[in-house]
Amino acid sequence: MIVTRFAPSPTGYLHIGGLRTAIYSYLWARKNNGKFLLRIEDTDLARNSKEAADAIVEAFKWVGLSHDGEILYQSERFDLYKTYVQKLLDEGKAYKCYMSKEELDALRAEQMAKKERTRYDGRYRDFTGTAPLGIEPVIRIKAPIDGQISFVDGVKGEVVFNAKDMLDDFIIARSDGVPTYNFVVTIDDALMEVTDVIRGDDHLSNTPKQIVVYNALGFSVPRFHHVPMILNPEGKKLSKRDGATDVMEYQKEGYLPETLLNFLIRLGWSHGDQEIFSLQEMQEWFDPTDINKSASAYNKEKLLWLNAHYIKTMPYERIIEELKYFGVDIGLHVRKEVLVDAIRDRAKTLKEFASQVQQILDAPQSYDEKAVEKFLTKEAMAVLEDYLAVLIAKGMMSEASEFEEFTKAFLEEKGLKLKDIAQSLRIAMVGNSVSPSVFEVLSIVGYNEVIKRIQNLIQGVRVES
RNA sequence: GACCCCAUCGUCUAGUGGUUAGGACACCGCCCUCUCAAGGCGGGAACGGGGGUUCAAGUCCCCCUGGGGUCGCCA
């Protein structure tokens, strides 16, 4: 049985880097009919918030990642952790350290001055004297002083650390009794029976510490997979300044969850030359040992391309549903399918999609100056007036093909080309010289409204000139 | 600074000793065309440097360089 987990600390929103490791963990569990668990690491009472924890859950919901079982909050497990602290204390594998913060700082400063690695010097490791007054001790674990700690990482391969330059007797419980990260992570992963820890490679150097805890507590060590980070387009560490690092920001910008999933999984992982993956395919083919060792830069162009791809291939109902988020409801429009098809090749995001729909649905309030100047010549206006007259005479039409047939017949009789009317008609419909095919636009706008908009343009332009 | 990780087109990547180094995004050109897209076709574009090992190295080893991470009573 494969058990994976995602264990964010709720200090803010869900970051796309975090989402990527979550996806990897999710996929690996699902592929193996295992379990994917969610744990909130909120032991740092001062920096965590309920809102942040909820935001993470909300983001999970949006992208469609489902976790198994209840969400585990570390803040509710302090008593449990304390029993393990006590166990180590009883077994002599951990001890109380009465060094004050000031002393610790001084020690670090001294080591820094000597250009040494900063580390606790173990002064209370074998302390048997009387405890200094007025100091609440921290609990430190006895870490190996020499030898090596090695493990086989699913992504990086064999990683070896020398105990003497990686480890010191690190704190497992603060002076207020609250246990620390490296300690609780280990206990929870062991108790939750996590078999595969998939996390960012910024945790790589925490791993030997955690192995110390696994060993001290007699737990078996899981497999680790340290996933490289995501870089910004400049190749630097992705930070909040880089814009959309919050997963929910992508919804606001009009990206689909499948786009983000596909983009993120493909960043650092591949399956031959394939670019587009269904969730099924991801589940079938994903293996954490295939994750690339090197960091990869975030590329917005590719994200847009992927989003465009999903928009182009998405069922009507789904698009109509998604559009509601952007305040556009075309569910009752008679030509909703023509409308969707007219826009889907032209919008890279749902946000763009919504605004393009709006542009066709709403009668133009003004006309683009450059377009007017360029296309609404005297001749063009004359043609448009003729067209209007014939259009009114002809009577009701609705399909795009009907408008096309009608218009072509009109042009042929006049000895004109489509060029001679397309742009002026387009300006009448949407106010500028860019839109989907005019015939589709005419059909979407509808016969009566088409007439109205042409009349508006004719009147409007006359007033101006 | 110490320790660790990493290194193929601008970017994401394929590649597991013998390849004209492949694909995708982006870019450029052509085609299609009522505008804009979409689509089709084509193009330029990479193995960081230096040593080895080998008949043969992008692929294995070492060094350098460059990038990144970690060194908290944060997670």
PDB file of N, CA, C and O (backbone and C1' of nucleotides) in Angstrom, chain B residues 33-58:
ATOM      1  P     U B  33      -8.615  31.133 -49.328  1.00  0.00           P
ATOM      2  O5'   U B  33      -9.092  32.193 -48.251  1.00  0.00           O
ATOM      3  C5'   U B  33     -10.162  31.864 -47.364  1.00  0.00           C
ATOM      4  C4'   U B  33     -10.219  32.890 -46.271  1.00  0.00           C
ATOM      5  C3'   U B  33     -10.373  34.327 -46.754  1.00  0.00           C
ATOM      6  O3'   U B  33     -11.747  34.647 -46.940  1.00  0.00           O
ATOM      7  C1'   U B  33      -8.618  34.174 -45.141  1.00  0.00           C
ATOM      8  P     C B  34     -12.135  35.919 -47.786  1.00  0.00           P
ATOM      9  O5'   C B  34     -11.939  37.116 -46.779  1.00  0.00           O
ATOM     10  C5'   C B  34     -12.163  38.467 -47.201  1.00  0.00           C
ATOM     11  C4'   C B  34     -12.520  39.293 -46.020  1.00  0.00           C
ATOM     12  C3'   C B  34     -11.752  38.945 -44.757  1.00  0.00           C
ATOM     13  O3'   C B  34     -10.530  39.642 -44.735  1.00  0.00           O
ATOM     14  C1'   C B  34     -14.076  39.123 -44.276  1.00  0.00           C
ATOM     15  P     U B  35      -9.256  39.019 -44.049  1.00  0.00           P
ATOM     16  O5'   U B  35      -9.155  39.839 -42.696  1.00  0.00           O
ATOM     17  C5'   U B  35      -8.933  41.253 -42.718  1.00  0.00           C
ATOM     18  C4'   U B  35      -9.137  41.783 -41.329  1.00  0.00           C
ATOM     19  C3'   U B  35      -8.368  41.036 -40.253  1.00  0.00           C
ATOM     20  O3'   U B  35      -7.052  41.543 -40.146  1.00  0.00           O
ATOM     21  C1'   U B  35     -10.604  41.324 -39.573  1.00  0.00           C
ATOM     22  P     C B  36      -5.830  40.553 -39.816  1.00  0.00           P
ATOM     23  O5'   C B  36      -6.183  40.094 -38.321  1.00  0.00           O
ATOM     24  C5'   C B  36      -6.205  41.045 -37.271  1.00  0.00           C
ATOM     25  C4'   C B  36      -6.725  40.370 -36.024  1.00  0.00           C
ATOM     26  C3'   C B  36      -6.062  39.039 -35.701  1.00  0.00           C
ATOM     27  O3'   C B  36      -4.828  39.239 -35.046  1.00  0.00           O
ATOM     28  C1'   C B  36      -8.408  38.835 -35.466  1.00  0.00           C
ATOM     29  P     A B  37      -3.729  38.081 -35.014  1.00  0.00           P
ATOM     30  O5'   A B  37      -4.390  37.065 -33.985  1.00  0.00           O
ATOM     31  C5'   A B  37      -4.266  35.682 -34.167  1.00  0.00           C
ATOM     32  C4'   A B  37      -5.385  35.002 -33.420  1.00  0.00           C
ATOM     33  C3'   A B  37      -5.349  33.500 -33.473  1.00  0.00           C
ATOM     34  O3'   A B  37      -4.512  32.986 -32.449  1.00  0.00           O
ATOM     35  C1'   A B  37      -7.490  34.232 -34.078  1.00  0.00           C
ATOM     36  P     A B  38      -3.435  31.872 -32.797  1.00  0.00           P
ATOM     37  O5'   A B  38      -4.364  30.610 -33.141  1.00  0.00           O
ATOM     38  C5'   A B  38      -5.239  30.051 -32.152  1.00  0.00           C
ATOM     39  C4'   A B  38      -6.211  29.099 -32.830  1.00  0.00           C
ATOM     40  C3'   A B  38      -5.563  28.036 -33.693  1.00  0.00           C
ATOM     41  O3'   A B  38      -5.150  26.925 -32.930  1.00  0.00           O
ATOM     42  C1'   A B  38      -7.286  29.069 -34.913  1.00  0.00           C
ATOM     43  P     G B  39      -3.830  26.140 -33.297  1.00  0.00           P
ATOM     44  O5'   G B  39      -4.139  25.588 -34.766  1.00  0.00           O
ATOM     45  C5'   G B  39      -5.126  24.579 -34.956  1.00  0.00           C
ATOM     46  C4'   G B  39      -5.306  24.320 -36.429  1.00  0.00           C
ATOM     47  C3'   G B  39      -4.032  23.974 -37.192  1.00  0.00           C
ATOM     48  O3'   G B  39      -3.718  22.601 -37.055  1.00  0.00           O
ATOM     49  C1'   G B  39      -5.222  25.611 -38.394  1.00  0.00           C
ATOM     50  P     G B  40      -2.184  22.138 -37.080  1.00  0.00           P
ATOM     51  O5'   G B  40      -1.826  22.231 -38.626  1.00  0.00           O
ATOM     52  C5'   G B  40      -2.537  21.423 -39.562  1.00  0.00           C
ATOM     53  C4'   G B  40      -2.060  21.741 -40.957  1.00  0.00           C
ATOM     54  C3'   G B  40      -0.545  21.776 -41.125  1.00  0.00           C
ATOM     55  O3'   G B  40      -0.011  20.486 -41.316  1.00  0.00           O
ATOM     56  C1'   G B  40      -1.488  23.694 -42.127  1.00  0.00           C
ATOM     57  P     C B  41       1.454  20.143 -40.760  1.00  0.00           P
ATOM     58  O5'   C B  41       2.394  20.880 -41.818  1.00  0.00           O
ATOM     59  C5'   C B  41       2.366  20.503 -43.193  1.00  0.00           C
ATOM     60  C4'   C B  41       3.164  21.495 -44.003  1.00  0.00           C
ATOM     61  C3'   C B  41       4.587  21.734 -43.500  1.00  0.00           C
ATOM     62  O3'   C B  41       5.486  20.735 -43.941  1.00  0.00           O
ATOM     63  C1'   C B  41       3.560  23.806 -43.973  1.00  0.00           C
ATOM     64  P     G B  42       6.755  20.367 -43.018  1.00  0.00           P
ATOM     65  O5'   G B  42       7.649  21.678 -43.108  1.00  0.00           O
ATOM     66  C5'   G B  42       8.440  21.910 -44.259  1.00  0.00           C
ATOM     67  C4'   G B  42       9.003  23.308 -44.220  1.00  0.00           C
ATOM     68  C3'   G B  42      10.063  23.616 -43.178  1.00  0.00           C
ATOM     69  O3'   G B  42      11.331  23.112 -43.532  1.00  0.00           O
ATOM     70  C1'   G B  42       8.558  25.428 -43.347  1.00  0.00           C
ATOM     71  P     G B  43      12.451  22.878 -42.372  1.00  0.00           P
ATOM     72  O5'   G B  43      12.842  24.366 -41.985  1.00  0.00           O
ATOM     73  C5'   G B  43      13.477  25.222 -42.939  1.00  0.00           C
ATOM     74  C4'   G B  43      13.807  26.547 -42.301  1.00  0.00           C
ATOM     75  C3'   G B  43      14.636  26.465 -41.026  1.00  0.00           C
ATOM     76  O3'   G B  43      16.012  26.321 -41.334  1.00  0.00           O
ATOM     77  C1'   G B  43      12.840  27.981 -40.704  1.00  0.00           C
ATOM     78  P     G B  44      16.994  25.570 -40.321  1.00  0.00           P
ATOM     79  O5'   G B  44      17.437  26.725 -39.322  1.00  0.00           O
ATOM     80  C5'   G B  44      18.079  27.887 -39.834  1.00  0.00           C
ATOM     81  C4'   G B  44      18.044  28.959 -38.787  1.00  0.00           C
ATOM     82  C3'   G B  44      18.551  28.518 -37.418  1.00  0.00           C
ATOM     83  O3'   G B  44      19.964  28.594 -37.348  1.00  0.00           O
ATOM     84  C1'   G B  44      16.505  29.649 -37.149  1.00  0.00           C
ATOM     85  P     A B  45      20.759  27.381 -36.695  1.00  0.00           P
ATOM     86  O5'   A B  45      20.307  27.497 -35.173  1.00  0.00           O
ATOM     87  C5'   A B  45      20.616  28.682 -34.452  1.00  0.00           C
ATOM     88  C4'   A B  45      19.920  28.636 -33.125  1.00  0.00           C
ATOM     89  C3'   A B  45      20.152  27.345 -32.338  1.00  0.00           C
ATOM     90  O3'   A B  45      21.376  27.364 -31.656  1.00  0.00           O
ATOM     91  C1'   A B  45      17.855  27.930 -32.281  1.00  0.00           C
ATOM     92  P     A B  46      22.390  26.141 -31.809  1.00  0.00           P
ATOM     93  O5'   A B  46      22.374  25.487 -30.368  1.00  0.00           O
ATOM     94  C5'   A B  46      22.705  26.269 -29.222  1.00  0.00           C
ATOM     95  C4'   A B  46      22.467  25.456 -27.997  1.00  0.00           C
ATOM     96  C3'   A B  46      23.356  24.216 -27.871  1.00  0.00           C
ATOM     97  O3'   A B  46      24.587  24.569 -27.271  1.00  0.00           O
ATOM     98  C1'   A B  46      21.113  23.638 -27.428  1.00  0.00           C
ATOM     99  P     C B  47      25.950  23.986 -27.843  1.00  0.00           P
ATOM    100  O5'   C B  47      25.886  22.451 -27.399  1.00  0.00           O
ATOM    101  C5'   C B  47      26.552  22.029 -26.236  1.00  0.00           C
ATOM    102  C4'   C B  47      25.531  21.580 -25.207  1.00  0.00           C
ATOM    103  C3'   C B  47      26.142  20.929 -23.983  1.00  0.00           C
ATOM    104  O3'   C B  47      25.399  21.345 -22.851  1.00  0.00           O
ATOM    105  C1'   C B  47      24.773  19.361 -25.150  1.00  0.00           C
ATOM    106  P     G B  48      26.246  21.650 -21.489  1.00  0.00           P
ATOM    107  O5'   G B  48      27.265  22.828 -21.838  1.00  0.00           O
ATOM    108  C5'   G B  48      26.798  24.090 -22.319  1.00  0.00           C
ATOM    109  C4'   G B  48      27.791  25.140 -21.892  1.00  0.00           C
ATOM    110  C3'   G B  48      29.238  24.665 -21.891  1.00  0.00           C
ATOM    111  O3'   G B  48      29.823  24.832 -23.168  1.00  0.00           O
ATOM    112  C1'   G B  48      28.742  25.660 -19.814  1.00  0.00           C
ATOM    113  P     G B  49      30.937  23.775 -23.652  1.00  0.00           P
ATOM    114  O5'   G B  49      32.184  24.205 -22.760  1.00  0.00           O
ATOM    115  C5'   G B  49      32.813  25.476 -22.956  1.00  0.00           C
ATOM    116  C4'   G B  49      34.009  25.588 -22.050  1.00  0.00           C
ATOM    117  C3'   G B  49      34.963  24.412 -22.111  1.00  0.00           C
ATOM    118  O3'   G B  49      35.878  24.519 -23.184  1.00  0.00           O
ATOM    119  C1'   G B  49      34.508  24.920 -19.856  1.00  0.00           C
ATOM    120  P     G B  50      36.487  23.176 -23.830  1.00  0.00           P
ATOM    121  O5'   G B  50      37.469  22.683 -22.673  1.00  0.00           O
ATOM    122  C5'   G B  50      38.559  23.500 -22.275  1.00  0.00           C
ATOM    123  C4'   G B  50      39.286  22.857 -21.140  1.00  0.00           C
ATOM    124  C3'   G B  50      39.642  21.393 -21.345  1.00  0.00           C
ATOM    125  O3'   G B  50      40.778  21.238 -22.168  1.00  0.00           O
ATOM    126  C1'   G B  50      38.748  21.678 -19.185  1.00  0.00           C
ATOM    127  P     G B  51      41.139  19.789 -22.753  1.00  0.00           P
ATOM    128  O5'   G B  51      42.017  19.213 -21.578  1.00  0.00           O
ATOM    129  C5'   G B  51      42.231  17.831 -21.488  1.00  0.00           C
ATOM    130  C4'   G B  51      42.380  17.413 -20.054  1.00  0.00           C
ATOM    131  C3'   G B  51      42.208  15.922 -19.860  1.00  0.00           C
ATOM    132  O3'   G B  51      43.420  15.249 -20.128  1.00  0.00           O
ATOM    133  C1'   G B  51      40.802  17.031 -18.360  1.00  0.00           C
ATOM    134  P     G B  52      43.490  14.374 -21.453  1.00  0.00           P
ATOM    135  O5'   G B  52      42.224  13.457 -21.287  1.00  0.00           O
ATOM    136  C5'   G B  52      42.393  12.054 -21.182  1.00  0.00           C
ATOM    137  C4'   G B  52      42.309  11.615 -19.736  1.00  0.00           C
ATOM    138  C3'   G B  52      41.729  10.228 -19.626  1.00  0.00           C
ATOM    139  O3'   G B  52      42.788   9.289 -19.521  1.00  0.00           O
ATOM    140  C1'   G B  52      40.366  11.759 -18.408  1.00  0.00           C
ATOM    141  P     U B  53      42.892   8.262 -20.728  1.00  0.00           P
ATOM    142  O5'   U B  53      41.689   7.255 -20.426  1.00  0.00           O
ATOM    143  C5'   U B  53      41.568   6.661 -19.131  1.00  0.00           C
ATOM    144  C4'   U B  53      40.269   5.913 -19.035  1.00  0.00           C
ATOM    145  C3'   U B  53      39.881   5.173 -20.304  1.00  0.00           C
ATOM    146  O3'   U B  53      40.539   3.910 -20.389  1.00  0.00           O
ATOM    147  C1'   U B  53      38.019   6.399 -19.502  1.00  0.00           C
ATOM    148  P     U B  54      41.309   3.566 -21.740  1.00  0.00           P
ATOM    149  O5'   U B  54      40.109   3.310 -22.747  1.00  0.00           O
ATOM    150  C5'   U B  54      39.128   2.317 -22.464  1.00  0.00           C
ATOM    151  C4'   U B  54      37.978   2.461 -23.424  1.00  0.00           C
ATOM    152  C3'   U B  54      38.394   2.575 -24.895  1.00  0.00           C
ATOM    153  O3'   U B  54      38.658   1.298 -25.453  1.00  0.00           O
ATOM    154  C1'   U B  54      36.765   4.220 -24.394  1.00  0.00           C
ATOM    155  P     C B  55      39.896   1.174 -26.467  1.00  0.00           P
ATOM    156  O5'   C B  55      39.386   1.975 -27.760  1.00  0.00           O
ATOM    157  C5'   C B  55      40.324   2.347 -28.762  1.00  0.00           C
ATOM    158  C4'   C B  55      39.567   2.808 -29.990  1.00  0.00           C
ATOM    159  C3'   C B  55      38.512   3.880 -29.734  1.00  0.00           C
ATOM    160  O3'   C B  55      39.093   5.174 -29.704  1.00  0.00           O
ATOM    161  C1'   C B  55      37.584   2.178 -31.076  1.00  0.00           C
ATOM    162  P     A B  56      38.646   6.223 -28.598  1.00  0.00           P
ATOM    163  O5'   A B  56      37.105   6.453 -28.956  1.00  0.00           O
ATOM    164  C5'   A B  56      36.773   7.181 -30.135  1.00  0.00           C
ATOM    165  C4'   A B  56      35.278   7.179 -30.331  1.00  0.00           C
ATOM    166  C3'   A B  56      34.474   7.734 -29.164  1.00  0.00           C
ATOM    167  O3'   A B  56      34.404   9.146 -29.238  1.00  0.00           O
ATOM    168  C1'   A B  56      33.508   5.706 -29.900  1.00  0.00           C
ATOM    169  P     A B  57      34.505  10.058 -27.944  1.00  0.00           P
ATOM    170  O5'   A B  57      33.185  10.942 -28.153  1.00  0.00           O
ATOM    171  C5'   A B  57      31.871  10.406 -28.248  1.00  0.00           C
ATOM    172  C4'   A B  57      30.996  10.963 -27.120  1.00  0.00           C
ATOM    173  C3'   A B  57      31.647  12.156 -26.438  1.00  0.00           C
ATOM    174  O3'   A B  57      31.183  13.430 -26.853  1.00  0.00           O
ATOM    175  C1'   A B  57      30.968  10.470 -24.839  1.00  0.00           C
ATOM    176  P     G B  58      29.689  13.788 -27.358  1.00  0.00           P
ATOM    177  O5'   G B  58      28.838  14.216 -26.088  1.00  0.00           O
ATOM    178  C5'   G B  58      28.470  15.566 -25.890  1.00  0.00           C
ATOM    179  C4'   G B  58      27.525  15.690 -24.731  1.00  0.00           C
ATOM    180  C3'   G B  58      27.560  14.516 -23.765  1.00  0.00           C
ATOM    181  O3'   G B  58      28.471  14.788 -22.717  1.00  0.00           O
ATOM    182  C1'   G B  58      25.330  14.886 -24.484  1.00  0.00           C
TER     183        G B  58
END
